[in-house]
Amino acid sequence: MKNLHNALLLKQLYLLKAAGQRYTDITPSDLQEDPADLPDDLEALRKIVEGCHLCDLSKNRHKVVFGEGNPHAELMFVGEGPGATEDSTGRPFVGRAGELLTKMIERVLLIPRSQVYIANVVKCRPPGNRVPTPTEALTCRPYLLKQIEIVSPRIVVSLGSTAYRYLTNDDSPIGRVRGHPIAMGRYTLVPTFHPSYLLRNPSAKKEAYHDLLTVKSLMEAHK
Ligand code: URA
């Protein structure tokens, strides 16, 4: 199944090349992995993601940042994509934004960071920390969807507009949707600001704190 998928993918790329295209910013649907074709095991999935070359981000990465945390977490955080520190360590949210996220988890939610699961929309660093292109985000999204399916959290907190957009297919501004829980089927999504945004706009920390209290009460309601 996997070999067939890869052969079709390669064929499509050769066709694009023969048509004179050196680079495509369009994601043909066959270039996206189907979450259903991915393994139901986090470590097997990690191996696949670590060998992924489906988009241009793979060319400049030092390390794939797959995600980390409790594989059975009730609470999961989803960011946008690795920054420089994450790219060099292979771990999500370990730079300045990560320090703030860790404080948000440990000082407001009062749970150790190791108890939650943390992942990103894209697993390889976008150059210069730019926002991932739709092609990059959509190509990588099946990995994230599979991670969510395997970890099976009750609550997912999307950090910033990119995570919100690619989990919901909704382009609404994050300032409008933040703090409002959304039923997503198997889990409840709580959108909030990205920690990097909070570092640049400390006055928004008040709202993020409020969003985390919403997360806390949702977790307590399910106990
Ligand atoms: N920003 C993100 O969105 N993810 C990280 O892992 C680090 C910074």
JSON list of N, CA, C and O in Angstrom, two decimals, residues 63-94:
[
{"chain": "A", "resi": 63, "resn": "LYS", "atom": "N", "xyz": [16.94, 18.65, 12.45]},
{"chain": "A", "resi": 63, "resn": "LYS", "atom": "CA", "xyz": [16.24, 17.52, 13.06]},
{"chain": "A", "resi": 63, "resn": "LYS", "atom": "C", "xyz": [14.74, 17.65, 12.81]},
{"chain": "A", "resi": 63, "resn": "LYS", "atom": "O", "xyz": [14.20, 18.75, 12.80]},
{"chain": "A", "resi": 64, "resn": "VAL", "atom": "N", "xyz": [14.10, 16.52, 12.63]},
{"chain": "A", "resi": 64, "resn": "VAL", "atom": "CA", "xyz": [12.63, 16.50, 12.57]},
{"chain": "A", "resi": 64, "resn": "VAL", "atom": "C", "xyz": [12.15, 16.65, 14.02]},
{"chain": "A", "resi": 64, "resn": "VAL", "atom": "O", "xyz": [12.69, 16.03, 14.93]},
{"chain": "A", "resi": 65, "resn": "VAL", "atom": "N", "xyz": [11.14, 17.49, 14.21]},
{"chain": "A", "resi": 65, "resn": "VAL", "atom": "CA", "xyz": [10.59, 17.67, 15.56]},
{"chain": "A", "resi": 65, "resn": "VAL", "atom": "C", "xyz": [9.23, 16.98, 15.58]},
{"chain": "A", "resi": 65, "resn": "VAL", "atom": "O", "xyz": [8.20, 17.56, 15.23]},
{"chain": "A", "resi": 66, "resn": "PHE", "atom": "N", "xyz": [9.24, 15.73, 15.96]},
{"chain": "A", "resi": 66, "resn": "PHE", "atom": "CA", "xyz": [8.04, 14.91, 15.85]},
{"chain": "A", "resi": 66, "resn": "PHE", "atom": "C", "xyz": [6.98, 15.32, 16.88]},
{"chain": "A", "resi": 66, "resn": "PHE", "atom": "O", "xyz": [5.78, 15.44, 16.57]},
{"chain": "A", "resi": 67, "resn": "GLY", "atom": "N", "xyz": [7.41, 15.54, 18.11]},
{"chain": "A", "resi": 67, "resn": "GLY", "atom": "CA", "xyz": [6.47, 15.81, 19.21]},
{"chain": "A", "resi": 67, "resn": "GLY", "atom": "C", "xyz": [6.94, 15.01, 20.40]},
{"chain": "A", "resi": 67, "resn": "GLY", "atom": "O", "xyz": [7.77, 14.10, 20.27]},
{"chain": "A", "resi": 68, "resn": "GLU", "atom": "N", "xyz": [6.44, 15.37, 21.59]},
{"chain": "A", "resi": 68, "resn": "GLU", "atom": "CA", "xyz": [6.86, 14.63, 22.78]},
{"chain": "A", "resi": 68, "resn": "GLU", "atom": "C", "xyz": [5.82, 14.74, 23.88]},
{"chain": "A", "resi": 68, "resn": "GLU", "atom": "O", "xyz": [4.95, 15.61, 23.84]},
{"chain": "A", "resi": 69, "resn": "GLY", "atom": "N", "xyz": [5.96, 13.86, 24.85]},
{"chain": "A", "resi": 69, "resn": "GLY", "atom": "CA", "xyz": [5.08, 13.93, 26.01]},
{"chain": "A", "resi": 69, "resn": "GLY", "atom": "C", "xyz": [4.46, 12.59, 26.33]},
{"chain": "A", "resi": 69, "resn": "GLY", "atom": "O", "xyz": [4.90, 11.54, 25.83]},
{"chain": "A", "resi": 70, "resn": "ASN", "atom": "N", "xyz": [3.43, 12.66, 27.14]},
{"chain": "A", "resi": 70, "resn": "ASN", "atom": "CA", "xyz": [2.72, 11.45, 27.56]},
{"chain": "A", "resi": 70, "resn": "ASN", "atom": "C", "xyz": [1.91, 10.88, 26.39]},
{"chain": "A", "resi": 70, "resn": "ASN", "atom": "O", "xyz": [1.02, 11.55, 25.88]},
{"chain": "A", "resi": 71, "resn": "PRO", "atom": "N", "xyz": [2.24, 9.67, 25.95]},
{"chain": "A", "resi": 71, "resn": "PRO", "atom": "CA", "xyz": [1.52, 9.10, 24.80]},
{"chain": "A", "resi": 71, "resn": "PRO", "atom": "C", "xyz": [0.04, 8.83, 25.08]},
{"chain": "A", "resi": 71, "resn": "PRO", "atom": "O", "xyz": [-0.72, 8.53, 24.15]},
{"chain": "A", "resi": 72, "resn": "HIS", "atom": "N", "xyz": [-0.34, 8.91, 26.37]},
{"chain": "A", "resi": 72, "resn": "HIS", "atom": "CA", "xyz": [-1.76, 8.72, 26.71]},
{"chain": "A", "resi": 72, "resn": "HIS", "atom": "C", "xyz": [-2.34, 10.00, 27.32]},
{"chain": "A", "resi": 72, "resn": "HIS", "atom": "O", "xyz": [-3.26, 9.95, 28.15]},
{"chain": "A", "resi": 73, "resn": "ALA", "atom": "N", "xyz": [-1.79, 11.14, 26.94]},
{"chain": "A", "resi": 73, "resn": "ALA", "atom": "CA", "xyz": [-2.18, 12.41, 27.57]},
{"chain": "A", "resi": 73, "resn": "ALA", "atom": "C", "xyz": [-3.67, 12.71, 27.36]},
{"chain": "A", "resi": 73, "resn": "ALA", "atom": "O", "xyz": [-4.23, 12.45, 26.30]},
{"chain": "A", "resi": 74, "resn": "GLU", "atom": "N", "xyz": [-4.25, 13.33, 28.38]},
{"chain": "A", "resi": 74, "resn": "GLU", "atom": "CA", "xyz": [-5.64, 13.80, 28.27]},
{"chain": "A", "resi": 74, "resn": "GLU", "atom": "C", "xyz": [-5.66, 15.17, 27.60]},
{"chain": "A", "resi": 74, "resn": "GLU", "atom": "O", "xyz": [-6.68, 15.60, 27.09]},
{"chain": "A", "resi": 75, "resn": "LEU", "atom": "N", "xyz": [-4.50, 15.83, 27.65]},
{"chain": "A", "resi": 75, "resn": "LEU", "atom": "CA", "xyz": [-4.41, 17.20, 27.15]},
{"chain": "A", "resi": 75, "resn": "LEU", "atom": "C", "xyz": [-3.24, 17.29, 26.17]},
{"chain": "A", "resi": 75, "resn": "LEU", "atom": "O", "xyz": [-2.13, 16.83, 26.46]},
{"chain": "A", "resi": 76, "resn": "MET", "atom": "N", "xyz": [-3.53, 17.89, 25.01]},
{"chain": "A", "resi": 76, "resn": "MET", "atom": "CA", "xyz": [-2.48, 18.00, 23.98]},
{"chain": "A", "resi": 76, "resn": "MET", "atom": "C", "xyz": [-2.39, 19.46, 23.53]},
{"chain": "A", "resi": 76, "resn": "MET", "atom": "O", "xyz": [-3.42, 20.16, 23.46]},
{"chain": "A", "resi": 77, "resn": "PHE", "atom": "N", "xyz": [-1.18, 19.93, 23.24]},
{"chain": "A", "resi": 77, "resn": "PHE", "atom": "CA", "xyz": [-0.97, 21.28, 22.72]},
{"chain": "A", "resi": 77, "resn": "PHE", "atom": "C", "xyz": [-0.42, 21.17, 21.31]},
{"chain": "A", "resi": 77, "resn": "PHE", "atom": "O", "xyz": [0.44, 20.33, 21.04]},
{"chain": "A", "resi": 78, "resn": "VAL", "atom": "N", "xyz": [-0.94, 22.02, 20.42]},
{"chain": "A", "resi": 78, "resn": "VAL", "atom": "CA", "xyz": [-0.46, 22.00, 19.04]},
{"chain": "A", "resi": 78, "resn": "VAL", "atom": "C", "xyz": [0.02, 23.40, 18.65]},
{"chain": "A", "resi": 78, "resn": "VAL", "atom": "O", "xyz": [-0.74, 24.37, 18.71]},
{"chain": "A", "resi": 79, "resn": "GLY", "atom": "N", "xyz": [1.30, 23.48, 18.29]},
{"chain": "A", "resi": 79, "resn": "GLY", "atom": "CA", "xyz": [1.88, 24.75, 17.84]},
{"chain": "A", "resi": 79, "resn": "GLY", "atom": "C", "xyz": [1.97, 24.79, 16.33]},
{"chain": "A", "resi": 79, "resn": "GLY", "atom": "O", "xyz": [1.36, 23.97, 15.63]},
{"chain": "A", "resi": 80, "resn": "GLU", "atom": "N", "xyz": [2.75, 25.75, 15.84]},
{"chain": "A", "resi": 80, "resn": "GLU", "atom": "CA", "xyz": [2.83, 25.97, 14.39]},
{"chain": "A", "resi": 80, "resn": "GLU", "atom": "C", "xyz": [3.94, 25.12, 13.75]},
{"chain": "A", "resi": 80, "resn": "GLU", "atom": "O", "xyz": [3.68, 24.30, 12.87]},
{"chain": "A", "resi": 81, "resn": "GLY", "atom": "N", "xyz": [5.16, 25.33, 14.22]},
{"chain": "A", "resi": 81, "resn": "GLY", "atom": "CA", "xyz": [6.28, 24.60, 13.66]},
{"chain": "A", "resi": 81, "resn": "GLY", "atom": "C", "xyz": [7.53, 24.91, 14.44]},
{"chain": "A", "resi": 81, "resn": "GLY", "atom": "O", "xyz": [7.58, 25.90, 15.16]},
{"chain": "A", "resi": 82, "resn": "PRO", "atom": "N", "xyz": [8.57, 24.07, 14.30]},
{"chain": "A", "resi": 82, "resn": "PRO", "atom": "CA", "xyz": [9.79, 24.25, 15.08]},
{"chain": "A", "resi": 82, "resn": "PRO", "atom": "C", "xyz": [10.49, 25.57, 14.77]},
{"chain": "A", "resi": 82, "resn": "PRO", "atom": "O", "xyz": [10.48, 26.03, 13.63]},
{"chain": "A", "resi": 83, "resn": "GLY", "atom": "N", "xyz": [11.13, 26.13, 15.79]},
{"chain": "A", "resi": 83, "resn": "GLY", "atom": "CA", "xyz": [12.03, 27.26, 15.60]},
{"chain": "A", "resi": 83, "resn": "GLY", "atom": "C", "xyz": [13.47, 26.74, 15.63]},
{"chain": "A", "resi": 83, "resn": "GLY", "atom": "O", "xyz": [13.70, 25.53, 15.55]},
{"chain": "A", "resi": 84, "resn": "ALA", "atom": "N", "xyz": [14.42, 27.66, 15.78]},
{"chain": "A", "resi": 84, "resn": "ALA", "atom": "CA", "xyz": [15.84, 27.28, 15.69]},
{"chain": "A", "resi": 84, "resn": "ALA", "atom": "C", "xyz": [16.23, 26.29, 16.79]},
{"chain": "A", "resi": 84, "resn": "ALA", "atom": "O", "xyz": [16.91, 25.29, 16.51]},
{"chain": "A", "resi": 85, "resn": "THR", "atom": "N", "xyz": [15.82, 26.55, 18.02]},
{"chain": "A", "resi": 85, "resn": "THR", "atom": "CA", "xyz": [16.24, 25.66, 19.12]},
{"chain": "A", "resi": 85, "resn": "THR", "atom": "C", "xyz": [15.62, 24.28, 18.96]},
{"chain": "A", "resi": 85, "resn": "THR", "atom": "O", "xyz": [16.26, 23.26, 19.22]},
{"chain": "A", "resi": 86, "resn": "GLU", "atom": "N", "xyz": [14.37, 24.26, 18.51]},
{"chain": "A", "resi": 86, "resn": "GLU", "atom": "CA", "xyz": [13.68, 22.97, 18.31]},
{"chain": "A", "resi": 86, "resn": "GLU", "atom": "C", "xyz": [14.36, 22.20, 17.17]},
{"chain": "A", "resi": 86, "resn": "GLU", "atom": "O", "xyz": [14.55, 20.99, 17.26]},
{"chain": "A", "resi": 87, "resn": "ASP", "atom": "N", "xyz": [14.74, 22.93, 16.11]},
{"chain": "A", "resi": 87, "resn": "ASP", "atom": "CA", "xyz": [15.40, 22.30, 14.95]},
{"chain": "A", "resi": 87, "resn": "ASP", "atom": "C", "xyz": [16.74, 21.69, 15.34]},
{"chain": "A", "resi": 87, "resn": "ASP", "atom": "O", "xyz": [17.15, 20.66, 14.81]},
{"chain": "A", "resi": 88, "resn": "SER", "atom": "N", "xyz": [17.43, 22.32, 16.30]},
{"chain": "A", "resi": 88, "resn": "SER", "atom": "CA", "xyz": [18.74, 21.76, 16.66]},
{"chain": "A", "resi": 88, "resn": "SER", "atom": "C", "xyz": [18.62, 20.67, 17.73]},
{"chain": "A", "resi": 88, "resn": "SER", "atom": "O", "xyz": [19.52, 19.83, 17.83]},
{"chain": "A", "resi": 89, "resn": "THR", "atom": "N", "xyz": [17.52, 20.68, 18.49]},
{"chain": "A", "resi": 89, "resn": "THR", "atom": "CA", "xyz": [17.40, 19.65, 19.55]},
{"chain": "A", "resi": 89, "resn": "THR", "atom": "C", "xyz": [16.47, 18.50, 19.16]},
{"chain": "A", "resi": 89, "resn": "THR", "atom": "O", "xyz": [16.52, 17.42, 19.75]},
{"chain": "A", "resi": 90, "resn": "GLY", "atom": "N", "xyz": [15.56, 18.77, 18.21]},
{"chain": "A", "resi": 90, "resn": "GLY", "atom": "CA", "xyz": [14.57, 17.73, 17.84]},
{"chain": "A", "resi": 90, "resn": "GLY", "atom": "C", "xyz": [13.40, 17.67, 18.82]},
{"chain": "A", "resi": 90, "resn": "GLY", "atom": "O", "xyz": [12.60, 16.74, 18.77]},
{"chain": "A", "resi": 91, "resn": "ARG", "atom": "N", "xyz": [13.30, 18.69, 19.71]},
{"chain": "A", "resi": 91, "resn": "ARG", "atom": "CA", "xyz": [12.20, 18.69, 20.71]},
{"chain": "A", "resi": 91, "resn": "ARG", "atom": "C", "xyz": [11.31, 19.92, 20.50]},
{"chain": "A", "resi": 91, "resn": "ARG", "atom": "O", "xyz": [11.82, 21.01, 20.21]},
{"chain": "A", "resi": 92, "resn": "PRO", "atom": "N", "xyz": [9.99, 19.75, 20.68]},
{"chain": "A", "resi": 92, "resn": "PRO", "atom": "CA", "xyz": [9.09, 20.89, 20.48]},
{"chain": "A", "resi": 92, "resn": "PRO", "atom": "C", "xyz": [9.13, 21.86, 21.67]},
{"chain": "A", "resi": 92, "resn": "PRO", "atom": "O", "xyz": [9.32, 21.45, 22.81]},
{"chain": "A", "resi": 93, "resn": "PHE", "atom": "N", "xyz": [8.93, 23.12, 21.36]},
{"chain": "A", "resi": 93, "resn": "PHE", "atom": "CA", "xyz": [8.77, 24.15, 22.39]},
{"chain": "A", "resi": 93, "resn": "PHE", "atom": "C", "xyz": [9.84, 24.09, 23.48]},
{"chain": "A", "resi": 93, "resn": "PHE", "atom": "O", "xyz": [9.54, 23.89, 24.66]},
{"chain": "A", "resi": 94, "resn": "VAL", "atom": "N", "xyz": [11.10, 24.26, 23.06]},
{"chain": "A", "resi": 94, "resn": "VAL", "atom": "CA", "xyz": [12.19, 24.30, 24.05]},
{"chain": "A", "resi": 94, "resn": "VAL", "atom": "C", "xyz": [12.93, 25.63, 24.02]},
{"chain": "A", "resi": 94, "resn": "VAL", "atom": "O", "xyz": [13.85, 25.84, 24.80]}
]
